[in-house]
Coordinates of C-alpha atoms in Angstrom, one line a residue:
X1 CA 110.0 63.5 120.3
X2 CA 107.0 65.6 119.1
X3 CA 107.6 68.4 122.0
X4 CA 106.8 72.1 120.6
X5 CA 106.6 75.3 122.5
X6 CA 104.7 77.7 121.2
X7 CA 105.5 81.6 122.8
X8 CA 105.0 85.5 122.3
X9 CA 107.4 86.8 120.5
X10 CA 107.2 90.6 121.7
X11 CA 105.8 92.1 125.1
X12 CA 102.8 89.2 125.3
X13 CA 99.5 89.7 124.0
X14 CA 100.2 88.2 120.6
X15 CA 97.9 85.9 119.7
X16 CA 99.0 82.7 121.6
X17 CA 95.6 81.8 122.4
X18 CA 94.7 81.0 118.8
X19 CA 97.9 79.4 117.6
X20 CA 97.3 77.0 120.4
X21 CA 93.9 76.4 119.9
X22 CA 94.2 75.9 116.1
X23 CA 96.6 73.4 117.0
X24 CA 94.6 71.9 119.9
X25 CA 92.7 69.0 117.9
X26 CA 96.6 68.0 116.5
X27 CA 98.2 67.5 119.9
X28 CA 97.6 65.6 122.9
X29 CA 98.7 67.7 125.5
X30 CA 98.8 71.6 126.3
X31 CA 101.3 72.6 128.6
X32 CA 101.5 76.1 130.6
X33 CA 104.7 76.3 131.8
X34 CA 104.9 79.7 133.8
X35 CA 103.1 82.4 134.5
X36 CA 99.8 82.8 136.6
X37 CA 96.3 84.4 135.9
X38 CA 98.4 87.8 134.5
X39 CA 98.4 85.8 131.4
X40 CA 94.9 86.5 129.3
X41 CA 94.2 84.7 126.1
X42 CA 90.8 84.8 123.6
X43 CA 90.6 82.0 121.6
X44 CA 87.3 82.6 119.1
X45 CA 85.5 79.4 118.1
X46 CA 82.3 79.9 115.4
X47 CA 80.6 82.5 117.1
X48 CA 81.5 81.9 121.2
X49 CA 84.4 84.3 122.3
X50 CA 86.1 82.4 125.1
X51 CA 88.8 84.9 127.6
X52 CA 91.2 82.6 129.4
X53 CA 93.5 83.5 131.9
X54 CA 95.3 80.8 133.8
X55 CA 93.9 77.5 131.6
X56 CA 95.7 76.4 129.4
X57 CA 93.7 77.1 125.6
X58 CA 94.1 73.3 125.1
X59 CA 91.5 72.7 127.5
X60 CA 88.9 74.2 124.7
X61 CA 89.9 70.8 122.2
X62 CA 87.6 67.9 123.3
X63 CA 90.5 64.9 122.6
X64 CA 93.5 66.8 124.3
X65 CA 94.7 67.0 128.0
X66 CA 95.1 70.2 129.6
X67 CA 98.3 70.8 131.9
X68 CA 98.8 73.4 134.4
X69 CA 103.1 72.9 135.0
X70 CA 105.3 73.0 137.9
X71 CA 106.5 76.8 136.7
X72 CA 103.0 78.1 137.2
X73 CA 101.1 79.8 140.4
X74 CA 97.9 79.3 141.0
X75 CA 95.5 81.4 142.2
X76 CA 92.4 78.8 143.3
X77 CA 89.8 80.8 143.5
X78 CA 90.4 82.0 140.2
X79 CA 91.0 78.8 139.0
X80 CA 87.4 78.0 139.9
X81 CA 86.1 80.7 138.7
X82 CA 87.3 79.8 135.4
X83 CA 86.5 76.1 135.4
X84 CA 82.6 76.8 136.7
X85 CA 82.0 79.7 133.5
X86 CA 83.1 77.1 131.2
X87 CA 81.7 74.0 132.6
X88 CA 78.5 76.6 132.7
X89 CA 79.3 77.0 128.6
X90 CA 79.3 73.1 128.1
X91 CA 82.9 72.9 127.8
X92 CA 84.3 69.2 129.4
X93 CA 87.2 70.4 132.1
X94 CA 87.7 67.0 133.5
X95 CA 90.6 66.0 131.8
X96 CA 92.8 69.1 133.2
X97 CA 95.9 68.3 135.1
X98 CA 97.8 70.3 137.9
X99 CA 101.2 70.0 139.3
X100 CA 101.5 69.3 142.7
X101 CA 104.9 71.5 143.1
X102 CA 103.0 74.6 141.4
X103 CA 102.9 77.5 144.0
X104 CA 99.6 79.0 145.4
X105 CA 99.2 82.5 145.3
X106 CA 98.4 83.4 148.6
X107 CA 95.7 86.3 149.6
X108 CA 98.9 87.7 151.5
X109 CA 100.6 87.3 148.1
X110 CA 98.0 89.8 146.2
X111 CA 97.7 91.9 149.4
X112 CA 101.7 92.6 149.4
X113 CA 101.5 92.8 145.6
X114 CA 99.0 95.9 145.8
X115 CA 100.5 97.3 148.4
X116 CA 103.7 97.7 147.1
X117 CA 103.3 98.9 143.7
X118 CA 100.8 102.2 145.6
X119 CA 104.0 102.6 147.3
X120 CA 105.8 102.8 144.9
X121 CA 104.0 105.7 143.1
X122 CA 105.4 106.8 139.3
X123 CA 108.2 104.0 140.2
X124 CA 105.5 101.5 140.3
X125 CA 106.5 98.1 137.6
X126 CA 103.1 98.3 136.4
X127 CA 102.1 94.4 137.7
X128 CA 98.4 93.4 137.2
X129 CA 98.3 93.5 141.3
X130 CA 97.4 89.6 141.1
X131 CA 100.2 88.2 143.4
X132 CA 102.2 87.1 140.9
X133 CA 105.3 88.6 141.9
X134 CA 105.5 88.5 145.3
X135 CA 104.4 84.1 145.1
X136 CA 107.7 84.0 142.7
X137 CA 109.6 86.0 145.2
X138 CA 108.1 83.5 147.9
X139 CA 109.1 80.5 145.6
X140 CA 112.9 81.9 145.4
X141 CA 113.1 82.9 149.1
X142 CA 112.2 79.0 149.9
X143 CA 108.9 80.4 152.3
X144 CA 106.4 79.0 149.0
X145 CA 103.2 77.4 149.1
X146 CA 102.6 74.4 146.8
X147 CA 99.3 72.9 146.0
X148 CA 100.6 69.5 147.7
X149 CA 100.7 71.3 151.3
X150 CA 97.1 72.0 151.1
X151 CA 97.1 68.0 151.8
X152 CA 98.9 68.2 155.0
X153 CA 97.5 70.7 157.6
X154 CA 100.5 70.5 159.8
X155 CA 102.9 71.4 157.3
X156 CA 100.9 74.2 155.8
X157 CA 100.8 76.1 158.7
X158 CA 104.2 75.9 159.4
X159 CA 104.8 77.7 156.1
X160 CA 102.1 80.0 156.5
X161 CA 103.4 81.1 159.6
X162 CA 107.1 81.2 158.8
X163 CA 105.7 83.2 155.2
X164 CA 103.4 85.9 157.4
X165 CA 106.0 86.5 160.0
X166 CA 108.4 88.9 157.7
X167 CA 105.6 90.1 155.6
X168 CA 103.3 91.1 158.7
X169 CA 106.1 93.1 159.8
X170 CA 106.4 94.9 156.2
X171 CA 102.5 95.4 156.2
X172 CA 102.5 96.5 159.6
X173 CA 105.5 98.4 160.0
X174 CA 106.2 99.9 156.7
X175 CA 102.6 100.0 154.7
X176 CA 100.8 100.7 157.9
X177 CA 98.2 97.9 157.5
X178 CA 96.7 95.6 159.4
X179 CA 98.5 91.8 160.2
X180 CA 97.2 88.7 158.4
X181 CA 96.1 86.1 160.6
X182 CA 98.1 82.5 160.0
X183 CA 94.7 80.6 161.2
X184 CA 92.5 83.0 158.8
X185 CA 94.9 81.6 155.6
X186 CA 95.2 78.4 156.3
X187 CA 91.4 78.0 156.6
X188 CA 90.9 79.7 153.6
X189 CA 93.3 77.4 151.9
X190 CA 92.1 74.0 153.1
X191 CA 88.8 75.0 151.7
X192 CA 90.1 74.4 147.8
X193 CA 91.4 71.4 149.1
X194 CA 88.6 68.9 148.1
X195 CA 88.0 70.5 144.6
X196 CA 91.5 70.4 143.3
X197 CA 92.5 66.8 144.2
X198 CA 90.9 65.0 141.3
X199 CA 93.1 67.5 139.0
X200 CA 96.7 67.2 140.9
X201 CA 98.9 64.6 139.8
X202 CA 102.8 64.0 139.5
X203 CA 102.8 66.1 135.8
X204 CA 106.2 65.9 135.0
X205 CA 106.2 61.7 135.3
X206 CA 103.1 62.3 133.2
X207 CA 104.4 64.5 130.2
X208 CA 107.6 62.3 129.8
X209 CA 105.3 59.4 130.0
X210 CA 103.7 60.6 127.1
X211 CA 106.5 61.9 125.1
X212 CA 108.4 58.3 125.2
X213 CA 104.9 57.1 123.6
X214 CA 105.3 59.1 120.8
X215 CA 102.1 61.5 122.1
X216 CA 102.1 65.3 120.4
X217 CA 102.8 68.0 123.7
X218 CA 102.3 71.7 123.4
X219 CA 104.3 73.9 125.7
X220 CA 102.4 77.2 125.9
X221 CA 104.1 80.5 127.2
X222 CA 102.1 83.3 128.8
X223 CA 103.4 86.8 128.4
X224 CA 106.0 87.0 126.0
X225 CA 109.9 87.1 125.5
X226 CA 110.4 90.5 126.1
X227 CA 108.9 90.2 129.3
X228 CA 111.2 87.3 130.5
X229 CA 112.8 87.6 133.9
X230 CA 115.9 87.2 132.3
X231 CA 115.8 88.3 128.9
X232 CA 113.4 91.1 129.2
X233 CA 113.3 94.7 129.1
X234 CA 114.6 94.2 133.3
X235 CA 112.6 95.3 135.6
X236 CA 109.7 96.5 133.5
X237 CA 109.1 92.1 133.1
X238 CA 106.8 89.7 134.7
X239 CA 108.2 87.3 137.2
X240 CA 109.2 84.0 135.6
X241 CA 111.0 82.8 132.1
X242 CA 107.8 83.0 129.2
X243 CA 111.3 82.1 127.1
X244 CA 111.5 78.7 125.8
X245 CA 114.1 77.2 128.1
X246 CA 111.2 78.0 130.8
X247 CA 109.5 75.1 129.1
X248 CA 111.9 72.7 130.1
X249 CA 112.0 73.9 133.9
X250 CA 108.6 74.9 134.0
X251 CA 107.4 71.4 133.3
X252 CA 110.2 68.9 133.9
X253 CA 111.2 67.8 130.4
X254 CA 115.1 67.9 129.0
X255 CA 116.1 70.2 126.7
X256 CA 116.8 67.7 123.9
X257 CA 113.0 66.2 123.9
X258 CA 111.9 69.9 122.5
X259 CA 111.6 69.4 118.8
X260 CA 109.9 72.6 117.5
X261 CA 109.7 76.6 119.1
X262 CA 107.1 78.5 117.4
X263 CA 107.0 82.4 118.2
X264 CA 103.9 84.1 118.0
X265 CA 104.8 87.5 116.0
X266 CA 101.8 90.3 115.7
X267 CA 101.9 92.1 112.7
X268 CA 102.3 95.4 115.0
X269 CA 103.8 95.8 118.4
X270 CA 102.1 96.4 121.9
X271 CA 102.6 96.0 125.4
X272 CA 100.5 96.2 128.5
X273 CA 102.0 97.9 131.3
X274 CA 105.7 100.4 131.9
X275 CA 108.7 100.5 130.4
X276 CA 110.4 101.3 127.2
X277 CA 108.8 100.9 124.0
X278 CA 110.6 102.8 120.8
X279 CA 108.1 101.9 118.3
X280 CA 104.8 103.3 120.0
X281 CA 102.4 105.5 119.0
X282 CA 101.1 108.8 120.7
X283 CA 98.4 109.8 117.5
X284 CA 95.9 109.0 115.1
X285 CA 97.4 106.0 114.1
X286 CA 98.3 104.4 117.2
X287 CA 94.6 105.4 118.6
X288 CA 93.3 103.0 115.0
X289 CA 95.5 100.1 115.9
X290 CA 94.0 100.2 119.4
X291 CA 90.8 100.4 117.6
X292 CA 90.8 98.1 114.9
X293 CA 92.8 95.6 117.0
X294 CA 90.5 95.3 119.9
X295 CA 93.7 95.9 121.7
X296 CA 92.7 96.0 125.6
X297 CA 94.2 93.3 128.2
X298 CA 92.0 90.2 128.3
X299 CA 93.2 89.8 131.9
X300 CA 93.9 93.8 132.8
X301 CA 91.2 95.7 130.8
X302 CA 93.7 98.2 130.6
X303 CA 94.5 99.5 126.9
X304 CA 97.5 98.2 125.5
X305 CA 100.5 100.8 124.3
X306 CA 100.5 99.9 120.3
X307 CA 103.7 100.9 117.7
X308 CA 104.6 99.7 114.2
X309 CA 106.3 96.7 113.6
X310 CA 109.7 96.1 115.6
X311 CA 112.3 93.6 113.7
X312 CA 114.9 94.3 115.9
X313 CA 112.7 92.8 118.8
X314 CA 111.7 89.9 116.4
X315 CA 115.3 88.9 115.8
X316 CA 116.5 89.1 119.5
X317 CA 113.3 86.5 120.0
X318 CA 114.6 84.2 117.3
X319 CA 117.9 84.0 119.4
X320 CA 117.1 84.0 122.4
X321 CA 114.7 81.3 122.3
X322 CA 115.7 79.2 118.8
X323 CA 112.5 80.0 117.2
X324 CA 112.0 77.2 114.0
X325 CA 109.1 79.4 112.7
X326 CA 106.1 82.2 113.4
X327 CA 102.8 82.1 113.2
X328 CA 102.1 86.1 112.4
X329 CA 99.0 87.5 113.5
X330 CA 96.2 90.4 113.1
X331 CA 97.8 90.8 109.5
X332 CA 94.4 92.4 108.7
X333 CA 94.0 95.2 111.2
X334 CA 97.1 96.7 108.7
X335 CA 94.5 97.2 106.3
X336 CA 93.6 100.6 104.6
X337 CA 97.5 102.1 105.6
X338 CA 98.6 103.3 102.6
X339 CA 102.2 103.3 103.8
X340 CA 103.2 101.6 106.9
X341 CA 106.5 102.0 109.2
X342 CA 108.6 98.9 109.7
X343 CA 111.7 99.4 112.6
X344 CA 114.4 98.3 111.3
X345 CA 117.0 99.0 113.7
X346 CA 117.6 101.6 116.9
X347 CA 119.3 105.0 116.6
X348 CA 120.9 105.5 120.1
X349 CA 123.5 108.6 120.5
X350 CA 123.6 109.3 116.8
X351 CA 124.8 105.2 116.3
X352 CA 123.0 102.5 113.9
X353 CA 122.2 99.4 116.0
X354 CA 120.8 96.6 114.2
X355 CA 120.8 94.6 117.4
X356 CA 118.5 95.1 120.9
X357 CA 120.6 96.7 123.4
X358 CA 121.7 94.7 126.1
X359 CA 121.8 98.0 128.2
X360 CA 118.8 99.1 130.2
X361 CA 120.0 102.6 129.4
X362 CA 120.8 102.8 126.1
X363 CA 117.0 100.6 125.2
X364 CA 115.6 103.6 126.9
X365 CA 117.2 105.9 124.4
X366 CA 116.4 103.9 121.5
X367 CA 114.8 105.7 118.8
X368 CA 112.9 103.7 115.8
X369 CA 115.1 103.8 112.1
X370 CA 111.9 102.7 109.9
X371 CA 112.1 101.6 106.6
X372 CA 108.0 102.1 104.6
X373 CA 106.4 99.8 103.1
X374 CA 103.4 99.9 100.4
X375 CA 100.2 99.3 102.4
X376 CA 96.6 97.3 101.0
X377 CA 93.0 98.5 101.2
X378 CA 91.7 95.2 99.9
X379 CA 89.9 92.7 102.6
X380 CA 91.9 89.9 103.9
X381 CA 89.9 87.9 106.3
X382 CA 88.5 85.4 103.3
X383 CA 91.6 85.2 102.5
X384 CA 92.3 81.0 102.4
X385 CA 95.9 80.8 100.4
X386 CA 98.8 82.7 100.7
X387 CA 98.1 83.8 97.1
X388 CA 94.9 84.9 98.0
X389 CA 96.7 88.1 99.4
X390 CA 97.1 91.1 97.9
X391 CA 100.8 91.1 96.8
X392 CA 101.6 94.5 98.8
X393 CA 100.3 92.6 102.1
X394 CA 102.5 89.3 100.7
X395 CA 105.6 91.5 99.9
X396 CA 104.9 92.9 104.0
X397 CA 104.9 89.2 105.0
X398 CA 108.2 88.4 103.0
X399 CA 110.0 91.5 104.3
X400 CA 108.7 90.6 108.1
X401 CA 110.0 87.3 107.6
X402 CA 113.3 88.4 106.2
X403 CA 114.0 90.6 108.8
X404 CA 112.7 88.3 111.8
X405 CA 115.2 85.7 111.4
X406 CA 112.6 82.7 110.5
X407 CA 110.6 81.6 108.4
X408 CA 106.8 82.4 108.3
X409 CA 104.6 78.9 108.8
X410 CA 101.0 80.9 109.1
X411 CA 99.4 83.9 108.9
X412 CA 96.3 85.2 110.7
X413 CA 93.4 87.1 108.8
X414 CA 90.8 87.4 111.2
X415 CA 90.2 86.6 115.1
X416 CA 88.4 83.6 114.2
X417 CA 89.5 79.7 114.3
X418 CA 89.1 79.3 110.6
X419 CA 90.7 82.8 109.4
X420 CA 94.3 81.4 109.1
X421 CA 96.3 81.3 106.6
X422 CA 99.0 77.8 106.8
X423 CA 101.8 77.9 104.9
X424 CA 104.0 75.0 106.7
X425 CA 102.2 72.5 108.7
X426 CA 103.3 72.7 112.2
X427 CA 103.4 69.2 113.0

């Protein structure tokens, strides 16, 4: 069964968007599983600089079927948004797929998710304010809105009704803003109707379809495992399981027909967004990461925190989600450090831990044990071989690999399509 899931290994922002683009002309099927339009990847081809956000980065390889899954929310308007500026840049986008039982984020959804984080002031989660959230919480609470009720009227204003009567209240009562008219949603709704029927389809009968004929499907995580409902640094996470067991439940296949989970490893750390963070920087050379890396949120615009390299992290991602291999990435913003920091473990109340923390408090209290490594000034990105690097930035890769848990299958030099380094075939 040639399944593979391909995820972020740290806080998101990894790199996922080229892995699965660079794999995109191999497979027959790209797969998001969870996650909404919170998730932002660039994916460079030649020249053109392509931002994605909820479309899967499949949809950029001319032989291979896009899949929006069961595990993602949708935001239409977005979605169109997205479809027209590529359809404007001569990409094809008639092959994508959608899930019927994907949830819609609502305009109450959004609404509710700004609301709440103003409220919440220095507390706030730090969300992208996109709805994401609150259409999960919807989902759980059974009050949902999937892209097949847009097909019966009746039904969908039953559930917009039963939906707006709690949060009206909330708005109304608590935020002190104005209700949201059932009628006023329900039209707005039924207006994506039309567009998105030729994409909706029964995806799960689909994949499984294609997996018992032998066909290659990529299972691509937004976010990243540290953000994972579940497995995250709780509650500074997104809203659904970026983890690889979200693949399976995010898109209807069985555990056993996954055959490969590639994490997506950058050669630094960042994260978008609150919450604890041992290895970031607060000077000169977190300000040149930033810099050199182009790190700002393709979905948020907001700057991204950056820190040295965090192995502890990288091992708790090779357990949690039974990572075969990496694909490391941005190995050549490193350049010109003559020494650079690797975390090796936490110090937490005078202790050594090797492992992450499963205790909200004591991740908080974490402080970085690095270990310094011998940096490069020689340029990378023409780099073709493994042997083409300089042997400071190969003995980096080695020890990153060492202390990650898993092997390293490819190396990225440069932001473009061609500036890989492969050192196992992935399929």
């Amino acid at each position: 069964m040639p399944a593979l899931v391909l995820l972020g290994a740290q806080w998101g922002d990894e790199g996922k968007g080229k892995a699965t683009d660079l794999l995109g002309g191999s497979v027959d099927y790209v797969v998001r599983y969870q996650g909404g339009n919170n998730a932002g990847h660039t994916v460079v081809v030649g020249d053109q600089k392509y931002a994605l956000h909820l479309l899967p980065s499949g949809i950029l390889s001319p032989g291979c079927t896009p899949v929006i899954g069961n595990g993602v929310v949708v935001d239409p308007s977005v979605l169109f948004s997205e479809l027209n500026g590529l359809n404007d840049r001569g990409v094809d986008t008639s092959k994508l797929l959608i899930s019927g039982n994907a949830h819609i984020i609502t305009p109450y959804n959004v609404t509710v998710d700004k609301v709440t984080e103003r409220f919440l002031g220095k507390r706030k989660i730090g969300t992208t304010g996109r709805g994401i959230g609150p259409t999960y919480a919807d989902k759980i609470n059974r009050v949902g809105i999937r892209i097949q009720d847009l097909y019966d009227e009746s039904i969908l204003t039953q559930k917009v009704e039963a939906a707006l009567d709690g949060k009206n209240q909330l708005l109304t009562k608590v935020f002190n803003r104005r209700a949201i008219e059932v009628g006023q949603v329900v039209e707005e709704l039924l207006s994506y109707a039309d567009r998105l029927k030729p994409y909706v389809a029964d995806t799960v009968l689909v994949l499984n379809q294609a997996l018992e004929q032998d066909k290659v499907v990529l299972f691509e995580g937004g976010q990243g495992t540290l953000l994972d409902i579940d497995h995250g640094t709780y509650p500074f996470v997104t809203s659904s399981n970026p983890t690889a067991g979200g693949a399976c439940t995010g898109a209807g296949v069985g555990p056993t027909k996954i055959s490969r989970v590639i994490g997506i490893l950058k050669a630094y750390t960042t994260r978008v967004g609150s919450g604890p963070f041992p290895t970031e920087l607060f000077d000169e050379d977190g300000d040149a990461l930033r810099r050199i890396g182009g790190e700002r949120g393709v979905t948020t615009g907001r700057d991204r925190r950056c820190g040295w390299f965090d192995a502890v992290i990288a091992r708790y991602a090779t357990r949690v989600n039974g990572l075969t291999d990496f694909f490391l990435t941005k190995l050549d913003v490193l350049t010109g450090w003559e020494q650079i920091p690797v975390c090796v473990a936490y110090e937490i109340d005078g202790e050594r831990v090797e492992e992450l923390p499963y205790s909200q408090t004591d991740f908080h209290h974490a402080k970085p044990v690095y270990e310094y490594l011998p940096g490069w000034s020689e340029d990378i990105t023409k780099a073709k071989s493994f042997s083409d690097l300089p042997k400071n930035a190969q003995d980096y890769v080695k020890a990153l690999e060492e202390m990650s848990g898993a092997p390293i299958s490819a190396i990225g030099v440069g932001p473009g399509r061609d500036e890989t380094i492969e050192i196992n075939s992935f399929l």
